[in-house]
mmCIF file of C-alpha atoms in Angstrom:
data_model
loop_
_atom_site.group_PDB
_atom_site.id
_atom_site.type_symbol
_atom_site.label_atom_id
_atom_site.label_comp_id
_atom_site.label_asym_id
_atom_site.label_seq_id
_atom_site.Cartn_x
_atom_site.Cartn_y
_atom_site.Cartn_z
ATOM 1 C CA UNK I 1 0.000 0.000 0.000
ATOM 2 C CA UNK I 2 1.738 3.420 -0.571
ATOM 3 C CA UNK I 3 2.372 5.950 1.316
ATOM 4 C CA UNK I 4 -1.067 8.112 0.735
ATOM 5 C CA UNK I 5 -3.235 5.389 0.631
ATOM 6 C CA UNK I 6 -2.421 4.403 4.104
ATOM 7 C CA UNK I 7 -2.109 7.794 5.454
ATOM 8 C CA UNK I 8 -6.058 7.826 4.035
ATOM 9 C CA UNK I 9 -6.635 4.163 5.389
ATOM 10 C CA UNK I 10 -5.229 5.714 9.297
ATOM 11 C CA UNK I 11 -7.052 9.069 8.885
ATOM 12 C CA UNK I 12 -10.598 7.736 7.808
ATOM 13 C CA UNK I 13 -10.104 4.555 10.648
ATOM 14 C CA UNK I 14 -9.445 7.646 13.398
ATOM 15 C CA UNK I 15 -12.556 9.652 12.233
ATOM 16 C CA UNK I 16 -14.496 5.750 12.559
ATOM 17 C CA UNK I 17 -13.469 5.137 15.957
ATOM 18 C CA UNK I 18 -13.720 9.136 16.957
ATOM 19 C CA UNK I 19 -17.339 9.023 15.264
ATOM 20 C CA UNK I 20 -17.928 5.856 17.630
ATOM 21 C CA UNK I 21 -16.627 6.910 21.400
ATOM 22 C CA UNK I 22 -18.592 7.168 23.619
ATOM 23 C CA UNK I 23 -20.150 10.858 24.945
ATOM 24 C CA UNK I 24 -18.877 11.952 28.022
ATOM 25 C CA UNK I 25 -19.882 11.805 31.325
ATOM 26 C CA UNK I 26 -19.779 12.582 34.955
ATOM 27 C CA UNK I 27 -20.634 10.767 37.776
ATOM 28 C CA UNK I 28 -22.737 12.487 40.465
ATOM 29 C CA UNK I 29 -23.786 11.334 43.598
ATOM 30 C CA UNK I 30 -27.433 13.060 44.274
ATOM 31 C CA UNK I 31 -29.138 14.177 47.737
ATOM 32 C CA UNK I 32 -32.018 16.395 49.496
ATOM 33 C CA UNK I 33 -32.143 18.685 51.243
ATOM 34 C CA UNK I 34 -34.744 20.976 52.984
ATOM 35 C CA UNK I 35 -37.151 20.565 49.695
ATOM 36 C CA UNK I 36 -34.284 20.731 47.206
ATOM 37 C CA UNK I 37 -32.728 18.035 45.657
ATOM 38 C CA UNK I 38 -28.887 18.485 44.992
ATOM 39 C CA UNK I 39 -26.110 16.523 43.394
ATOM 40 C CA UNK I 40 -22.043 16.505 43.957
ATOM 41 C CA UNK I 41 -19.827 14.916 41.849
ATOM 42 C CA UNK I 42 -18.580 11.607 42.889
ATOM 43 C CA UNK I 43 -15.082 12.054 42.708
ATOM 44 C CA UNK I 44 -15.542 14.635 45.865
ATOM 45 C CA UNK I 45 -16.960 12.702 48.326
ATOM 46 C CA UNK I 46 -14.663 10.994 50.078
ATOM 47 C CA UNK I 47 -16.577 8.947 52.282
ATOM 48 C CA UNK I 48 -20.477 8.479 53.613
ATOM 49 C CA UNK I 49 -21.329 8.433 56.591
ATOM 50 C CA UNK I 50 -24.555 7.477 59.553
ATOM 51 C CA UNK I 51 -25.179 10.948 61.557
ATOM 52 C CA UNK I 52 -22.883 10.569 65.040
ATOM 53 C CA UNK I 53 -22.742 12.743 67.788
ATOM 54 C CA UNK I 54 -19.720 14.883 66.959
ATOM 55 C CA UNK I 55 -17.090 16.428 69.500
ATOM 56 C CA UNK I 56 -18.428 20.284 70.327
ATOM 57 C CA UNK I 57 -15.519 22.905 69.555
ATOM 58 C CA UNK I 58 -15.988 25.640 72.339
ATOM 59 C CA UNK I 59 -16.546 29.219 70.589
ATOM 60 C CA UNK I 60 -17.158 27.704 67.303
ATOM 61 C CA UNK I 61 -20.203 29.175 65.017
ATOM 62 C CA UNK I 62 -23.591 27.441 65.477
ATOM 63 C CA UNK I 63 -23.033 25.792 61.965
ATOM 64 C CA UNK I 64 -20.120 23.736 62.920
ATOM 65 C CA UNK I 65 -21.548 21.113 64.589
ATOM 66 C CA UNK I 66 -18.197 19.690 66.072
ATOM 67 C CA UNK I 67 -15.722 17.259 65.170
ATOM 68 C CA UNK I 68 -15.719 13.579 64.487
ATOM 69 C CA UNK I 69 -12.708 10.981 64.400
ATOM 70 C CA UNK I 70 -12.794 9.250 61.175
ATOM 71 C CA UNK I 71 -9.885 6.334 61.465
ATOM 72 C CA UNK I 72 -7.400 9.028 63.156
ATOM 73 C CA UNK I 73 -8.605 11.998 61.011
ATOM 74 C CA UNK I 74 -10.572 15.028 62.251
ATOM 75 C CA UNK I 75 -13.425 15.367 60.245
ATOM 76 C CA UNK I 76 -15.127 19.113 60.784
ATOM 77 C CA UNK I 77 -18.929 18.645 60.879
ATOM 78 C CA UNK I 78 -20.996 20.860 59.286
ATOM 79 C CA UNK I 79 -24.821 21.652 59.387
ATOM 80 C CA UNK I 80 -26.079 23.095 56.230
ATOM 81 C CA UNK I 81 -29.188 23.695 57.293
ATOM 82 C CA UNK I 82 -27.982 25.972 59.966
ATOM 83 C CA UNK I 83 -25.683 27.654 57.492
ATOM 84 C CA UNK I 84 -29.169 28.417 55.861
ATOM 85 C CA UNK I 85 -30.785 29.627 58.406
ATOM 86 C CA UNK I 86 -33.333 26.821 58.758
ATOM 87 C CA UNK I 87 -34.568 24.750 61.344
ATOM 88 C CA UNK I 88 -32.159 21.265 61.643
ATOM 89 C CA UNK I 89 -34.945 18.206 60.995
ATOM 90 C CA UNK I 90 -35.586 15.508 63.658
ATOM 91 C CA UNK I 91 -33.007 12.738 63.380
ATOM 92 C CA UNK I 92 -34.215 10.088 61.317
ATOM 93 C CA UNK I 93 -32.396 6.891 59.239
ATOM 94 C CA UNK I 94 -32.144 8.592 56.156
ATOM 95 C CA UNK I 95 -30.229 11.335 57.014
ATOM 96 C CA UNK I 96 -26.076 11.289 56.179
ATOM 97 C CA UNK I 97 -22.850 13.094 56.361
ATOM 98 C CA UNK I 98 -21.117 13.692 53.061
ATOM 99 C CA UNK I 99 -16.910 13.597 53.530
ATOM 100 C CA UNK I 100 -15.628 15.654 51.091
ATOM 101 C CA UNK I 101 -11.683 16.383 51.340
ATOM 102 C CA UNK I 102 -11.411 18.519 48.165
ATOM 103 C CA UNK I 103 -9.590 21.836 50.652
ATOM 104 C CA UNK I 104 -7.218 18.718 52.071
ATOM 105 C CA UNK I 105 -8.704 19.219 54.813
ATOM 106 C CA UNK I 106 -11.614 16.444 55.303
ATOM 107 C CA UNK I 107 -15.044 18.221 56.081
ATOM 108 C CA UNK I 108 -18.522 16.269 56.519
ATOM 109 C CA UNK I 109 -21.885 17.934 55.586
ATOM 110 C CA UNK I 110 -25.000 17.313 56.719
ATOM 111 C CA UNK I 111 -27.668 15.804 54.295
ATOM 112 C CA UNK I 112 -31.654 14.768 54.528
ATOM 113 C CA UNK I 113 -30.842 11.688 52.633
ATOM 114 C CA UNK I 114 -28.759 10.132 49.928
ATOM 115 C CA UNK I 115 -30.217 9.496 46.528
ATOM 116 C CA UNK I 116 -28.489 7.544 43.830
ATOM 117 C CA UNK I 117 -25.189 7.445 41.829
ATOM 118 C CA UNK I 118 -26.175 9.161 38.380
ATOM 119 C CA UNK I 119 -23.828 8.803 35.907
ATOM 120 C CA UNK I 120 -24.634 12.366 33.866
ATOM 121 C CA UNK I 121 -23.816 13.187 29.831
ATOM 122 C CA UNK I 122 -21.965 16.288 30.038
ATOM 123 C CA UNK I 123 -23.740 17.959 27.569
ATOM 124 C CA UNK I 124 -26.592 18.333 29.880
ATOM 125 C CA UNK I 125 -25.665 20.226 32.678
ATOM 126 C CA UNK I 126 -26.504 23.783 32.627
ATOM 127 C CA UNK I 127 -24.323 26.082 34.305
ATOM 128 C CA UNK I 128 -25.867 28.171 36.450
ATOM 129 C CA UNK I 129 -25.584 32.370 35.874
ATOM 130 C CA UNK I 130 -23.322 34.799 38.310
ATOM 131 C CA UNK I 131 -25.788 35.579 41.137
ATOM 132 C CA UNK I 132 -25.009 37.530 44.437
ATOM 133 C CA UNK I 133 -24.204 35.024 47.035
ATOM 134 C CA UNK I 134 -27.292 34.336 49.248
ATOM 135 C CA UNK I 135 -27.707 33.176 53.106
ATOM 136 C CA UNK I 136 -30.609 31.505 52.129
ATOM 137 C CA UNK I 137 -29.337 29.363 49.442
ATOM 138 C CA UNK I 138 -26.465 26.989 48.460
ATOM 139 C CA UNK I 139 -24.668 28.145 46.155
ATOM 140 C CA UNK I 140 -24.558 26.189 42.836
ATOM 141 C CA UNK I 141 -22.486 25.457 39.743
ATOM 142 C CA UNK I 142 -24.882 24.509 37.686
ATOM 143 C CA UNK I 143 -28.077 22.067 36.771
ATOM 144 C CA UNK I 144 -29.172 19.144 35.496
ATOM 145 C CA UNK I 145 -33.012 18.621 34.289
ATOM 146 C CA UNK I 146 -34.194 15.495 35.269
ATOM 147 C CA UNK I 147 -36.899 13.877 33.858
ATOM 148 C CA UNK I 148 -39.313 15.289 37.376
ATOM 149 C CA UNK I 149 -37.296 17.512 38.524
ATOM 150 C CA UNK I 150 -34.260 19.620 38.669
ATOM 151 C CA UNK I 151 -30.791 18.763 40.468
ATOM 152 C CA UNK I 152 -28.630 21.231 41.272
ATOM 153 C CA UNK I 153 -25.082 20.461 41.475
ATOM 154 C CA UNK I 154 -23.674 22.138 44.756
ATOM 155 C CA UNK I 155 -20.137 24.270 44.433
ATOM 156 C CA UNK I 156 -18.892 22.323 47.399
ATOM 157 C CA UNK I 157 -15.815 24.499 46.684
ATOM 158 C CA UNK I 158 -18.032 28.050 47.197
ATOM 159 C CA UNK I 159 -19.336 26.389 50.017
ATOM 160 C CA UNK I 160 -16.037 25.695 52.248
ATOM 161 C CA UNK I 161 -15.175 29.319 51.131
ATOM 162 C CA UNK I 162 -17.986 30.755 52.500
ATOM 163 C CA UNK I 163 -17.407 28.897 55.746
ATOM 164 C CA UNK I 164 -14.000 30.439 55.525
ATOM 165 C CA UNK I 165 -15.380 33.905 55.049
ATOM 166 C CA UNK I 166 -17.733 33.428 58.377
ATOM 167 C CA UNK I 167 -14.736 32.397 60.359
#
């Protein structure tokens, strides 16, 4: 085969297999709560976790709820609802703590309850538009439509920032 023929032969078999691979996507790891329902991606959370009564840190704001030792690490526990200035729920069994250790530091925050593992094509998230940052809500990156609702990914990272900020 000469030269041209198989530079063709390599060129159209790259545009075959790029015309075949797969779309890309993201794994998210979805949750409630209060009445929204929210999803962070997987590669964030480091570990989940059954409510426990964490250690109190004296002078510490209302939101951190203490600290909790997770196989010799600190983990800071953090209420979001508090954060929001809403009323924490009643225990119950479906509530969690999300470990996330994206600072390097690992943090936990509080959830309602865990949904499922959604693996997500890109192209459908929707990132969300430059809004003043609010006490009353999370604040977001973005959003996916779901086929009954809406899930809005959470900026974990704006989040530990604003904690920083209240500090």
């Amino acid at each position: 085969m000469s030269s041209p023929a198989l530079m063709e032969k390599l060129f159209q078999t790259a545009v075959d297999i790029e015309a075949e691979a797969p779309e890309p996507t993201t794994r998210w790891l979805t949750f409630s709560l209060l009445e929204n329902r929210y999803a962070i991606e997987i590669d964030q959370i480091r570990e989940i976790l059954r409510p426990c009564e964490p250690t109190p840190v004296p002078g510490a704001p209302n939101w951190m709820l203490g600290v909790i030792n997770l196989r010799g690490a600190i983990v800071t526990v953090l209420s979001l609802h508090t954060m929001l200035n809403r009323p924490v729920p009643e225990p119950s069994e479906q509530q969690r703590v999300l470990v996330t250790d994206i600072t390097g530091e690992p943090v936990g925050l509080t959830v309602d309850a865990v949904g499922d593992v959604w693996n997500a094509p890109d192209r459908l998230f929707e990132p969300a538009p430059k809004v003043a940052d609010s006490k009353e809500a999370l604040p977001v990156a973005g959003v996916f439509q779901r086929k009954d609702y809406p899930l809005m990914v959470l900026d974990v990272q704006a989040v530990l920032g604003r904690i920083g900020a209240l500090v």
